[in-house]
Coordinates of C-alpha atoms in Angstrom, one line a residue:
Chain A
M407 CA 95.0 135.7 77.2
R408 CA 91.0 134.8 76.1
F409 CA 89.9 131.1 74.7
D410 CA 86.2 130.5 74.4
I411 CA 86.0 127.9 77.3
V412 CA 88.5 127.3 80.2
V413 CA 87.8 124.1 81.2
V414 CA 88.7 123.6 85.6
G415 CA 90.2 120.0 86.1
S416 CA 91.6 117.0 84.0
G417 CA 89.5 114.0 85.9
P418 CA 87.6 111.8 83.5
S419 CA 85.0 114.2 83.7
G420 CA 87.2 117.4 82.4
A421 CA 88.8 115.2 79.9
Q422 CA 85.8 114.2 78.6
A423 CA 84.7 118.7 78.6
A424 CA 87.9 119.4 76.8
K425 CA 87.1 116.7 74.5
E426 CA 84.1 117.7 73.3
A427 CA 85.0 121.5 73.1
V428 CA 87.9 120.8 71.2
E429 CA 86.5 118.9 68.7
S430 CA 83.8 121.7 67.8
G431 CA 86.6 123.3 66.8
L432 CA 87.0 126.2 69.4
S433 CA 89.8 127.8 71.3
V434 CA 90.4 125.5 74.5
A435 CA 91.9 126.3 77.7
M436 CA 92.5 123.5 80.7
L437 CA 93.7 125.0 84.2
D438 CA 95.2 122.0 86.1
V439 CA 97.6 121.5 88.8
G440 CA 98.4 118.4 87.1
F441 CA 101.1 116.7 89.6
D442 CA 102.4 113.4 87.5
E443 CA 104.8 111.0 87.9
P444 CA 105.2 108.3 86.5
A445 CA 108.6 107.0 86.5
L446 CA 108.4 104.7 89.2
A447 CA 105.2 102.6 87.8
A448 CA 107.4 102.9 84.7
S449 CA 110.1 101.3 86.2
I450 CA 108.1 97.9 86.7
P451 CA 109.2 95.6 84.8
E452 CA 106.6 93.8 82.2
R453 CA 106.4 90.5 83.9
S454 CA 103.7 89.1 85.9
F455 CA 102.9 89.6 89.9
S456 CA 104.2 85.9 90.9
E457 CA 107.5 86.3 89.0
L458 CA 107.7 89.9 90.3
R459 CA 107.6 88.8 94.0
R460 CA 110.5 85.6 93.0
T461 CA 112.5 87.5 90.7
D462 CA 112.7 91.2 91.8
A463 CA 114.7 92.5 93.8
G464 CA 113.9 96.2 93.8
Q465 CA 109.8 95.3 94.6
R466 CA 110.0 97.1 97.1
R467 CA 110.0 100.5 95.6
Y468 CA 106.5 99.7 94.6
F469 CA 104.7 97.5 96.6
L470 CA 105.6 99.2 99.8
G471 CA 107.5 102.1 99.3
S472 CA 110.1 104.7 99.8
D473 CA 109.2 105.1 103.0
G474 CA 108.4 101.2 104.0
D475 CA 105.2 102.3 105.0
T476 CA 102.6 100.3 105.8
E477 CA 100.3 101.4 108.2
S478 CA 96.6 101.4 107.7
D479 CA 95.6 104.4 105.7
V480 CA 91.9 105.7 106.9
N481 CA 90.4 105.4 103.5
D482 CA 92.9 102.4 102.4
R483 CA 92.2 99.5 104.4
I484 CA 92.2 97.1 101.4
G485 CA 92.0 99.3 98.7
G486 CA 94.6 99.6 95.1
H487 CA 93.8 103.0 94.4
F488 CA 97.2 104.4 96.1
T489 CA 99.3 101.8 96.3
P490 CA 103.0 103.4 96.0
P491 CA 103.6 104.0 92.6
R492 CA 100.2 105.9 92.7
A493 CA 100.4 107.7 95.8
Y494 CA 100.9 111.1 93.8
I495 CA 97.3 111.3 93.6
K496 CA 96.8 112.7 96.6
T497 CA 99.4 114.9 96.3
A498 CA 99.4 118.2 98.3
V499 CA 95.3 117.9 98.4
A500 CA 95.4 118.2 102.4
E501 CA 97.6 121.8 102.0
L502 CA 95.6 122.7 99.2
V503 CA 92.5 122.0 99.0
P504 CA 90.8 120.7 102.6
V505 CA 88.0 119.7 104.2
R506 CA 87.4 120.0 107.1
S507 CA 84.8 117.6 108.9
S508 CA 84.3 115.3 111.9
T509 CA 82.3 113.3 110.4
F510 CA 83.0 112.9 106.6
F511 CA 86.4 112.0 104.8
P512 CA 86.6 112.5 101.1
E513 CA 89.4 111.6 98.9
M514 CA 90.2 114.3 96.3
S515 CA 93.3 114.8 93.7
L516 CA 95.0 117.2 91.9
A517 CA 97.4 114.7 89.7
L518 CA 97.1 114.8 85.9
G519 CA 94.1 113.0 85.5
G520 CA 92.3 113.2 89.1
L521 CA 90.9 110.4 90.5
G522 CA 90.8 109.2 87.4
A523 CA 93.9 108.5 87.2
G524 CA 93.7 105.6 89.9
W525 CA 89.9 104.6 88.6
G526 CA 88.8 100.6 89.2
S527 CA 87.7 101.7 85.6
G528 CA 84.0 99.9 86.2
S529 CA 81.8 101.2 83.8
Q530 CA 78.0 101.3 84.1
V531 CA 75.7 103.5 82.5
F532 CA 72.9 104.2 84.6
E533 CA 69.2 103.2 83.7
P534 CA 66.1 105.6 82.2
F535 CA 64.8 105.9 86.0
E536 CA 68.8 106.4 87.6
L537 CA 69.2 109.3 85.1
E538 CA 65.9 111.2 85.5
R539 CA 66.4 111.0 89.2
A540 CA 69.7 112.2 89.2
G541 CA 68.6 114.8 87.5
L542 CA 70.0 114.2 83.5
P543 CA 67.7 113.5 80.4
A544 CA 67.6 109.8 79.8
A545 CA 66.6 110.7 75.8
E546 CA 69.8 112.3 75.5
M547 CA 72.3 110.1 76.9
G548 CA 72.4 107.3 75.2
G549 CA 75.0 109.3 72.5
Y550 CA 77.0 110.8 74.8
Y551 CA 77.9 106.8 76.3
D552 CA 78.0 105.6 73.1
A553 CA 80.8 108.1 72.5
V554 CA 83.1 107.8 75.2
A555 CA 82.3 104.1 75.2
R556 CA 84.2 104.1 71.8
D557 CA 87.1 106.8 73.0
I558 CA 88.1 105.1 75.6
G559 CA 87.5 101.6 75.0
I560 CA 85.0 99.8 77.2
S561 CA 85.1 94.9 77.8
G562 CA 81.5 93.8 79.0
A563 CA 79.8 91.3 78.2
R564 CA 76.7 91.7 75.7
D565 CA 75.0 87.7 77.2
D566 CA 74.9 88.3 81.5
D567 CA 72.2 88.9 83.4
T568 CA 73.7 92.3 84.1
A569 CA 74.7 93.5 80.6
G570 CA 70.9 95.2 79.8
T571 CA 71.3 97.3 82.9
S572 CA 74.5 98.2 82.7
L573 CA 76.0 98.6 79.5
P574 CA 76.5 101.1 76.5
A575 CA 74.4 100.4 73.1
S576 CA 77.8 100.6 70.9
G577 CA 81.4 100.4 71.2
V578 CA 81.9 97.2 73.7
F579 CA 85.0 94.8 73.2
A580 CA 85.1 91.4 74.3
P581 CA 84.5 90.9 78.4
A582 CA 87.5 90.7 80.1
A583 CA 88.8 86.9 81.3
I584 CA 87.3 86.3 84.5
D585 CA 89.7 84.4 86.7
T586 CA 89.5 80.9 89.0
N587 CA 88.0 81.9 91.9
A588 CA 85.6 84.7 90.7
R589 CA 84.6 81.3 87.7
A590 CA 83.4 79.0 90.9
V591 CA 81.2 82.3 91.8
F592 CA 79.6 82.6 88.8
A593 CA 79.4 78.6 88.2
A594 CA 77.1 78.8 92.0
Y595 CA 75.2 81.7 90.4
G596 CA 74.8 79.1 87.3
R597 CA 73.2 76.8 89.6
H598 CA 71.0 79.1 91.3
R599 CA 70.4 81.2 89.4
D600 CA 66.7 81.3 89.3
E601 CA 66.5 81.3 93.1
L602 CA 69.0 84.6 92.9
H603 CA 67.0 86.2 90.6
R604 CA 64.0 85.8 93.2
R605 CA 65.7 87.3 95.9
G606 CA 66.6 90.5 93.7
F607 CA 70.2 89.5 92.4
R608 CA 71.8 89.6 89.6
L609 CA 75.5 88.5 88.2
G610 CA 77.8 89.4 85.4
R611 CA 80.6 90.2 84.4
A612 CA 82.4 93.3 85.4
A613 CA 81.8 96.1 82.4
L614 CA 85.2 97.8 82.8
A615 CA 87.2 100.7 80.7
M616 CA 89.8 98.3 79.9
L617 CA 91.0 96.7 76.3
T618 CA 90.4 93.3 75.9
E619 CA 91.2 93.0 72.4
R620 CA 93.8 94.6 70.1
D621 CA 92.2 97.0 68.0
E622 CA 94.0 98.7 64.9
A623 CA 92.8 102.2 66.0
F624 CA 93.7 102.1 69.5
A625 CA 97.1 100.6 69.1
A626 CA 97.1 104.2 67.1
R627 CA 96.8 105.9 70.2
G628 CA 99.5 104.0 72.0
R629 CA 96.6 101.5 73.5
L630 CA 97.2 97.7 73.4
S631 CA 94.9 95.0 75.5
N632 CA 95.4 93.7 79.0
P633 CA 98.5 91.7 79.8
Y634 CA 96.7 89.6 82.3
L635 CA 100.0 90.3 85.1
D636 CA 97.9 91.1 87.5
M637 CA 99.8 94.0 88.3
D638 CA 96.9 96.6 87.4
F639 CA 97.0 98.8 91.0
Y640 CA 100.3 99.6 90.6
T641 CA 101.4 100.3 86.8
D642 CA 99.3 100.9 83.7
A643 CA 101.6 97.8 81.5
R644 CA 100.3 98.9 77.8
R645 CA 98.0 101.3 78.3
S646 CA 95.2 98.9 78.7
I647 CA 92.9 100.4 81.1
Y648 CA 91.8 104.3 80.6
R649 CA 93.2 106.9 82.0
P650 CA 92.3 111.0 81.6
K651 CA 95.6 111.9 80.8
Y652 CA 95.8 109.6 77.6
T653 CA 92.4 112.1 76.8
I654 CA 94.6 115.6 77.9
E655 CA 98.3 114.3 76.0
E656 CA 96.0 113.7 72.7
L657 CA 94.6 117.1 73.1
R658 CA 97.7 118.3 73.8
L659 CA 98.8 117.6 70.3
R660 CA 95.9 119.9 69.1
S661 CA 96.5 123.6 68.2
N662 CA 93.5 124.6 69.8
F663 CA 94.0 123.5 73.0
T664 CA 96.3 125.0 76.0
Y665 CA 96.9 123.1 79.0
I666 CA 98.0 125.6 82.1
D667 CA 99.3 122.9 84.8
R668 CA 99.8 124.2 88.8
A669 CA 97.2 126.4 88.5
L670 CA 95.2 126.0 91.0
V671 CA 91.4 127.7 90.3
E672 CA 90.6 130.0 93.4
R673 CA 87.6 132.5 92.2
Y674 CA 85.9 133.1 89.3
R675 CA 84.0 136.5 87.9
A676 CA 81.3 136.2 85.8
G677 CA 80.4 139.6 83.3
E678 CA 78.0 139.5 81.0
D679 CA 80.1 138.8 77.7
G680 CA 82.5 136.3 79.2
V681 CA 84.0 134.9 82.3
T682 CA 87.7 135.5 84.4
I683 CA 89.1 132.7 86.0
G684 CA 91.6 133.8 88.7
Y685 CA 94.0 131.1 90.2
R686 CA 97.9 130.5 92.0
D687 CA 100.2 129.5 89.9
L688 CA 101.6 126.8 92.1
R689 CA 105.4 127.4 90.8
T690 CA 105.3 130.8 91.7
G691 CA 102.5 131.7 94.3
A692 CA 101.8 135.0 92.6
G693 CA 98.3 135.5 91.6
A694 CA 97.4 135.1 88.2
S695 CA 94.0 135.2 85.8
V696 CA 92.7 134.0 82.4
E697 CA 89.3 135.1 80.3
A698 CA 86.8 133.0 78.5
S699 CA 83.8 132.8 77.3
R700 CA 82.5 130.2 78.6
L701 CA 83.9 129.2 82.2
L702 CA 83.2 124.8 82.5
L703 CA 83.5 123.7 86.1
A704 CA 84.8 120.1 86.3
A705 CA 86.6 119.7 89.6
N706 CA 85.3 117.2 91.6
P707 CA 82.0 118.2 93.7
L708 CA 83.3 119.8 96.6
N709 CA 86.0 121.4 94.9
S710 CA 83.8 122.5 92.0
A711 CA 81.4 123.5 95.4
R712 CA 84.2 125.5 97.2
I713 CA 84.8 127.6 94.0
V714 CA 81.9 128.5 93.4
L715 CA 80.6 129.0 96.5
R716 CA 83.7 131.5 96.9
S717 CA 83.3 133.3 93.7
S718 CA 79.4 133.7 94.6
N719 CA 80.3 135.3 98.6
A720 CA 77.8 132.7 99.9
I721 CA 79.5 131.9 103.5
D722 CA 77.6 129.6 105.6
V723 CA 75.4 128.7 102.4
K724 CA 74.8 125.4 103.2
Q725 CA 74.8 123.0 99.3
P726 CA 73.4 119.1 99.5
L727 CA 76.0 116.6 99.7
L728 CA 75.8 113.1 98.1
C729 CA 78.8 109.9 98.5
N730 CA 77.7 106.0 98.5
P731 CA 77.7 104.6 102.0
Y732 CA 80.4 101.7 101.1
H733 CA 80.8 98.5 102.9
Y734 CA 83.4 95.4 101.7
I735 CA 83.0 92.0 102.7
P736 CA 85.8 90.3 103.2
T737 CA 84.5 86.2 102.5
V738 CA 85.4 82.5 101.7
N739 CA 84.2 81.2 98.7
L740 CA 84.1 77.7 99.9
A741 CA 84.3 76.2 96.3
M742 CA 88.8 77.9 96.0
L743 CA 89.4 76.4 99.7
G744 CA 93.1 74.5 99.5
R745 CA 92.3 74.8 95.7
A746 CA 95.4 76.1 93.4
A747 CA 94.2 79.5 91.2
D748 CA 95.7 80.8 87.9
D749 CA 98.5 82.9 87.4
R750 CA 96.7 84.9 84.4
R751 CA 94.4 87.4 85.7
H752 CA 94.1 91.1 85.9
S753 CA 93.6 92.3 89.4
L754 CA 89.8 95.0 88.9
A755 CA 86.5 94.2 89.6
Q756 CA 85.9 90.0 88.2
L757 CA 81.9 89.9 88.5
V758 CA 79.0 92.8 89.2
G759 CA 76.3 91.5 91.3
S760 CA 73.2 93.9 91.3
Y761 CA 70.5 93.5 93.9
T762 CA 66.9 95.1 94.0
P763 CA 66.0 94.0 97.3
E764 CA 62.2 94.8 97.9
H765 CA 62.6 97.5 100.4
R766 CA 64.7 99.5 97.6
G767 CA 61.5 100.7 95.9
G768 CA 63.5 99.6 92.8
E769 CA 66.7 101.1 93.3
H770 CA 69.9 98.9 92.6
V771 CA 72.3 98.4 94.9
F772 CA 75.9 97.7 93.5
A773 CA 78.1 94.9 94.3
A774 CA 82.0 94.1 92.9
F775 CA 83.7 91.2 93.4
F776 CA 87.8 91.2 93.4
S777 CA 90.1 88.3 94.1
Y778 CA 92.7 89.6 96.6
R779 CA 96.1 88.4 95.8
S780 CA 98.7 91.6 94.5
L781 CA 97.4 94.1 97.1
L782 CA 100.2 91.3 98.9
H783 CA 99.4 89.8 102.9
F784 CA 100.8 92.3 104.7
R785 CA 97.5 94.6 104.1
L786 CA 95.1 91.3 105.3
V787 CA 98.1 90.2 108.6
R788 CA 97.0 93.2 110.1
E789 CA 93.7 93.3 110.4
M790 CA 93.8 89.6 112.5
P791 CA 94.1 89.5 115.7
L792 CA 96.9 87.3 116.0
P793 CA 100.9 87.2 115.9
P794 CA 102.3 88.0 112.2
S795 CA 103.2 84.3 112.2
L796 CA 99.7 82.7 112.6
G797 CA 97.5 85.3 110.0
L798 CA 100.1 84.8 107.9
L799 CA 99.6 81.0 107.4
V800 CA 95.3 82.3 107.3
S801 CA 96.4 84.2 104.6
R802 CA 98.1 82.1 102.4
L803 CA 95.9 78.9 103.4
L804 CA 92.6 81.5 102.3
M805 CA 94.4 83.8 99.6
N806 CA 92.9 81.5 96.1
A807 CA 89.6 81.3 98.2
L808 CA 89.7 84.7 98.9
T809 CA 86.6 87.1 97.6
I810 CA 86.5 90.7 98.4
V811 CA 82.7 91.8 98.0
G812 CA 82.7 96.2 97.7
L813 CA 78.8 97.1 98.3
H814 CA 77.8 100.3 97.2
H815 CA 74.4 102.0 98.8
P816 CA 72.5 104.6 96.2
E817 CA 72.2 107.6 97.7
S818 CA 69.6 110.9 98.3
P819 CA 69.9 113.8 99.6
S820 CA 69.3 114.6 103.1
Q821 CA 69.3 117.8 105.4
R822 CA 72.0 116.0 107.4
K823 CA 74.7 115.4 104.1
W824 CA 75.8 119.0 103.5
V825 CA 79.1 121.8 102.3
A826 CA 79.1 124.9 103.4
L827 CA 82.2 127.4 103.1
R828 CA 83.7 129.3 105.9
S829 CA 83.6 132.7 106.7
D830 CA 87.7 131.4 107.3
D831 CA 87.7 130.7 103.4
E832 CA 87.7 126.5 104.5
L833 CA 85.4 124.1 103.2
E834 CA 83.4 122.1 105.3
A835 CA 81.6 118.5 105.5
G836 CA 78.7 117.6 107.6
Y837 CA 77.4 113.7 107.0
E838 CA 74.9 111.4 108.7
L839 CA 72.8 109.0 107.6
D840 CA 69.1 109.6 109.2
A841 CA 67.3 106.1 110.5
G842 CA 65.1 105.4 107.1
E843 CA 68.7 105.6 105.2
R844 CA 70.6 103.9 108.6
A845 CA 67.7 100.8 107.9
A846 CA 68.2 100.4 104.6
V847 CA 71.3 100.0 104.5
A848 CA 71.3 97.2 107.5
S849 CA 68.6 95.6 105.4
D850 CA 70.8 95.5 102.2
L851 CA 73.5 94.4 104.1
S852 CA 71.4 91.2 105.9
G853 CA 70.3 90.2 102.1
I854 CA 73.4 90.8 100.3
A855 CA 74.8 88.0 102.8
G856 CA 72.0 85.5 101.9
V857 CA 73.0 85.8 98.5
L858 CA 76.8 85.0 99.2
R859 CA 76.2 82.3 101.5
R860 CA 74.6 81.2 98.2
L861 CA 76.9 81.5 96.1
N862 CA 79.9 79.3 98.3
C863 CA 81.3 83.3 99.7
M864 CA 80.7 83.0 103.2
P865 CA 81.0 86.5 104.9
L866 CA 84.1 87.0 107.1
S867 CA 82.8 90.3 108.1
V868 CA 81.5 93.2 107.4
I869 CA 83.8 96.5 107.3
A870 CA 81.6 100.1 107.6
T871 CA 84.0 102.2 105.6
P872 CA 84.1 106.1 106.8
P873 CA 81.2 108.1 104.9
G874 CA 83.7 109.9 101.8
S875 CA 85.5 107.0 101.8
S876 CA 83.0 105.1 98.1
I877 CA 85.0 108.1 96.4
H878 CA 82.1 108.0 94.9
Y879 CA 80.6 112.3 95.1
A880 CA 77.7 114.5 93.7
G881 CA 75.4 117.0 94.3
T882 CA 76.5 120.0 95.5
I883 CA 75.0 122.1 93.6
P884 CA 72.3 120.8 91.9
F885 CA 69.6 120.6 89.2
A886 CA 67.3 122.4 89.9
S887 CA 64.2 124.4 88.5
D888 CA 62.2 125.7 90.3
D889 CA 63.0 127.8 93.9
S890 CA 62.7 124.5 95.6
G891 CA 66.2 123.6 95.2
P892 CA 69.3 124.5 97.6
A893 CA 70.4 128.6 97.2
I894 CA 73.1 127.6 94.3
S895 CA 71.7 125.5 91.9
C896 CA 71.6 124.6 87.3
A897 CA 69.7 124.4 85.7
P898 CA 68.4 121.4 83.5
D899 CA 71.8 121.3 80.6
G900 CA 74.8 122.2 83.9
Q901 CA 74.6 126.2 83.3
L902 CA 74.9 128.1 86.7
N903 CA 71.9 129.5 87.1
A904 CA 72.0 133.1 87.4
C905 CA 75.6 132.7 86.0
P906 CA 74.8 132.4 82.5
N907 CA 78.5 132.0 81.5
V908 CA 79.9 129.1 83.6
F909 CA 78.9 125.4 83.4
V910 CA 79.4 122.2 86.1
A911 CA 80.7 119.7 83.9
D912 CA 80.8 117.5 86.7
S913 CA 78.8 114.7 88.8
S914 CA 78.3 117.9 91.5
T915 CA 75.2 118.7 89.1
W916 CA 72.9 115.4 90.1
R917 CA 70.5 115.0 92.4
Y918 CA 70.3 111.3 93.1
L919 CA 73.6 108.7 93.2
P920 CA 73.4 105.5 91.2
A921 CA 74.5 102.7 93.8
K922 CA 76.7 101.8 90.1
G923 CA 80.0 102.9 89.7
P924 CA 79.5 106.7 88.4
T925 CA 82.6 107.6 86.3
L926 CA 82.0 107.1 82.8
T927 CA 77.9 108.7 83.6
M928 CA 80.4 111.2 84.6
M929 CA 82.0 111.6 81.3
A930 CA 78.9 111.2 79.5
N931 CA 76.7 113.7 81.2
A932 CA 80.4 116.2 80.8
R933 CA 80.2 116.4 77.0
R934 CA 76.9 117.1 76.9
V935 CA 77.5 120.1 79.5
A936 CA 80.0 120.9 77.3
R937 CA 77.9 121.1 73.8
A938 CA 75.8 123.0 75.6
A939 CA 78.3 125.3 77.1
A940 CA 79.5 125.6 73.6
R941 CA 76.1 125.9 71.5
E942 CA 76.8 129.8 70.4
L943 CA 80.4 129.7 70.1
R944 CA 81.2 127.4 67.5
P945 CA 83.3 128.9 64.9
Chain B
M377 CA 94.9 95.5 121.2
L378 CA 96.0 91.5 119.8
R379 CA 96.6 92.9 115.9
P380 CA 100.8 92.9 115.2
S381 CA 102.4 96.5 116.2
A382 CA 103.7 98.9 113.2
E383 CA 106.6 97.6 114.2
Q384 CA 105.7 93.8 113.4
M385 CA 104.4 94.6 110.5
Q386 CA 107.1 96.7 109.0
R387 CA 109.8 93.4 109.7
F388 CA 106.7 91.3 108.2
S389 CA 106.3 92.9 104.6
L390 CA 110.2 93.2 104.7
R391 CA 110.4 90.0 104.7
E392 CA 107.1 89.7 102.6
T393 CA 108.7 92.1 99.7
D394 CA 112.1 90.0 99.8
P395 CA 112.2 87.3 96.8
E396 CA 114.6 85.3 98.5
Q397 CA 111.2 84.4 100.8
A398 CA 108.7 84.5 98.1
G399 CA 108.3 80.6 98.5
S400 CA 107.1 81.4 102.6
F401 CA 104.3 83.4 101.5
E402 CA 102.2 81.0 98.0
P403 CA 99.4 80.5 98.3
I404 CA 98.7 77.1 100.3
A405 CA 96.9 75.1 97.9
R406 CA 96.9 70.9 99.1
G407 CA 93.5 70.8 98.9
P408 CA 90.3 71.5 101.0
V409 CA 90.5 69.1 103.7
V410 CA 94.1 70.1 104.6
A411 CA 92.6 74.1 104.4
I412 CA 90.3 72.6 106.5
L413 CA 92.0 71.3 109.4
A414 CA 94.8 73.7 109.1
L415 CA 92.5 76.7 110.1
I416 CA 90.6 75.2 112.8
G417 CA 94.6 74.6 114.2
V418 CA 95.0 77.9 113.9
G419 CA 91.6 78.9 115.4
I420 CA 92.4 76.8 118.6
V421 CA 95.6 77.7 119.1
A422 CA 94.7 81.7 118.5
L423 CA 91.9 80.3 121.3
V424 CA 94.4 79.0 123.7
A425 CA 97.0 81.6 123.3
M426 CA 94.8 84.4 123.3
P427 CA 94.1 85.4 127.5
I428 CA 98.3 85.4 127.4
R429 CA 98.4 87.2 124.4
L430 CA 96.5 89.9 126.6
L431 CA 97.7 89.6 129.3
I432 CA 101.1 90.5 127.8
V433 CA 99.5 93.6 125.4
S434 CA 98.2 95.1 129.1
I435 CA 101.4 94.8 130.9
R436 CA 103.1 96.6 128.3
R437 CA 100.5 99.2 128.1
R438 CA 101.2 99.7 131.8

């Protein structure tokens, strides 16, 4: 089989790269492992969280899972990415794409839609200085952002203080309604706005890849507005929140698109007029291959690096690695203590804050504000040094006032953050912040604690998550236009240097990782790279 | 050391997902004064009980 373009991976980057290539009329194949288990999520009745809690005798299936495991996962202490209906997202990762490390603990996925199957849907654009620093052309990116926003549906507020630095120019729906807790935080922000601006902090309603109002074009594609059932960590009710699998489903209706699942890409061999891509068929265990004029890698920065290093026979060659340091800060919103809260809400980030302290020299630290309810009490109680009965009492008293602030810090390359393919064919990673980076992170935390107190949100603790748990990865095959970069690098359009028929379409190419959610930019860049790869192939 | 054991949490999560017991897991919203007093009460109980609990846990671990 030979195709014009083969895309590896079905995550946000792969889906958008494939869409761009298919729309240009080329023959496109996607190689993907593509695990998908929608049955459990689909079996959840479309009722609100509180109603399900009171009435559904079968709720353990989706709240606890079949094994009832309530133990804390290293990367899942509070997060809602991997609830039982979404546990399949991590299927077979440790066996098929292991990463050896004692300092870096990444999450990866071989699911249909990749990690996008559990994406929290935060959708911010990068500012021009962030794009340029990452190596992305600021002048070109606006059009790609708009194309993605129109395709996936983004909600956000144009009149919020964060809008100018985070929303695409077009394709934006009304902001999602915020819950009682977030309204109290937002009101406190309004009262102290000038002072908080002087401290470098701005707050706004979260921009989300979520439909908030009925739109006929999206309805025709099977996507409706969010029902505010507070079950978004468990189901994709009405498909209001974008998942890459929706794009793949649409592409599969096109005659010039072929989806090959259970295909684990291992290496490629580049020739003068094309590329042979070798993969393992996971159904049979046998090796197989396809040919293409161009290969687009979008397998996530760790797996794309693994494929490139293996194909280049680059053993023990260290490539850079970027991953945002991440903390979360459980806080009690004093304005909500002892107060009742609305039942109607969504589960994702309610508010986002951009914190630009002086010591960062213009860089932003990014805070997402979540309310806590649908992840149940047990995740909180197991963290408390109290007997469960007392822990439950505390949790019930605090539940409506609990505000979890997830804090991402910006990330630049250094010698101590790297990946390398070893002679036993395993990918190894090392990750350590240097003293300057640790000091900057500590200053971020100190500054944001003061901001939170001004918002009436009293920090209970600051929880440092293990390196890798932010799920924001980049930089393993970076843009480099001269010999000063790492051994393997890409041209500005994503073309792999010394390998003109191979392009890297995911965030592997970025030289810098802003603290904002990277997914929207990953998708926009994937479209840009796909267009570059298709340039000389258009029929 | 004083966090609940896996067995305790297993029992807890089964109770929490029993719809007949859902009322015992609802948020308590009886005003800020009640909330603050209750939290202070829990804190005092936890502090008083802590040495005894530490002793019990360390004996069990031997």
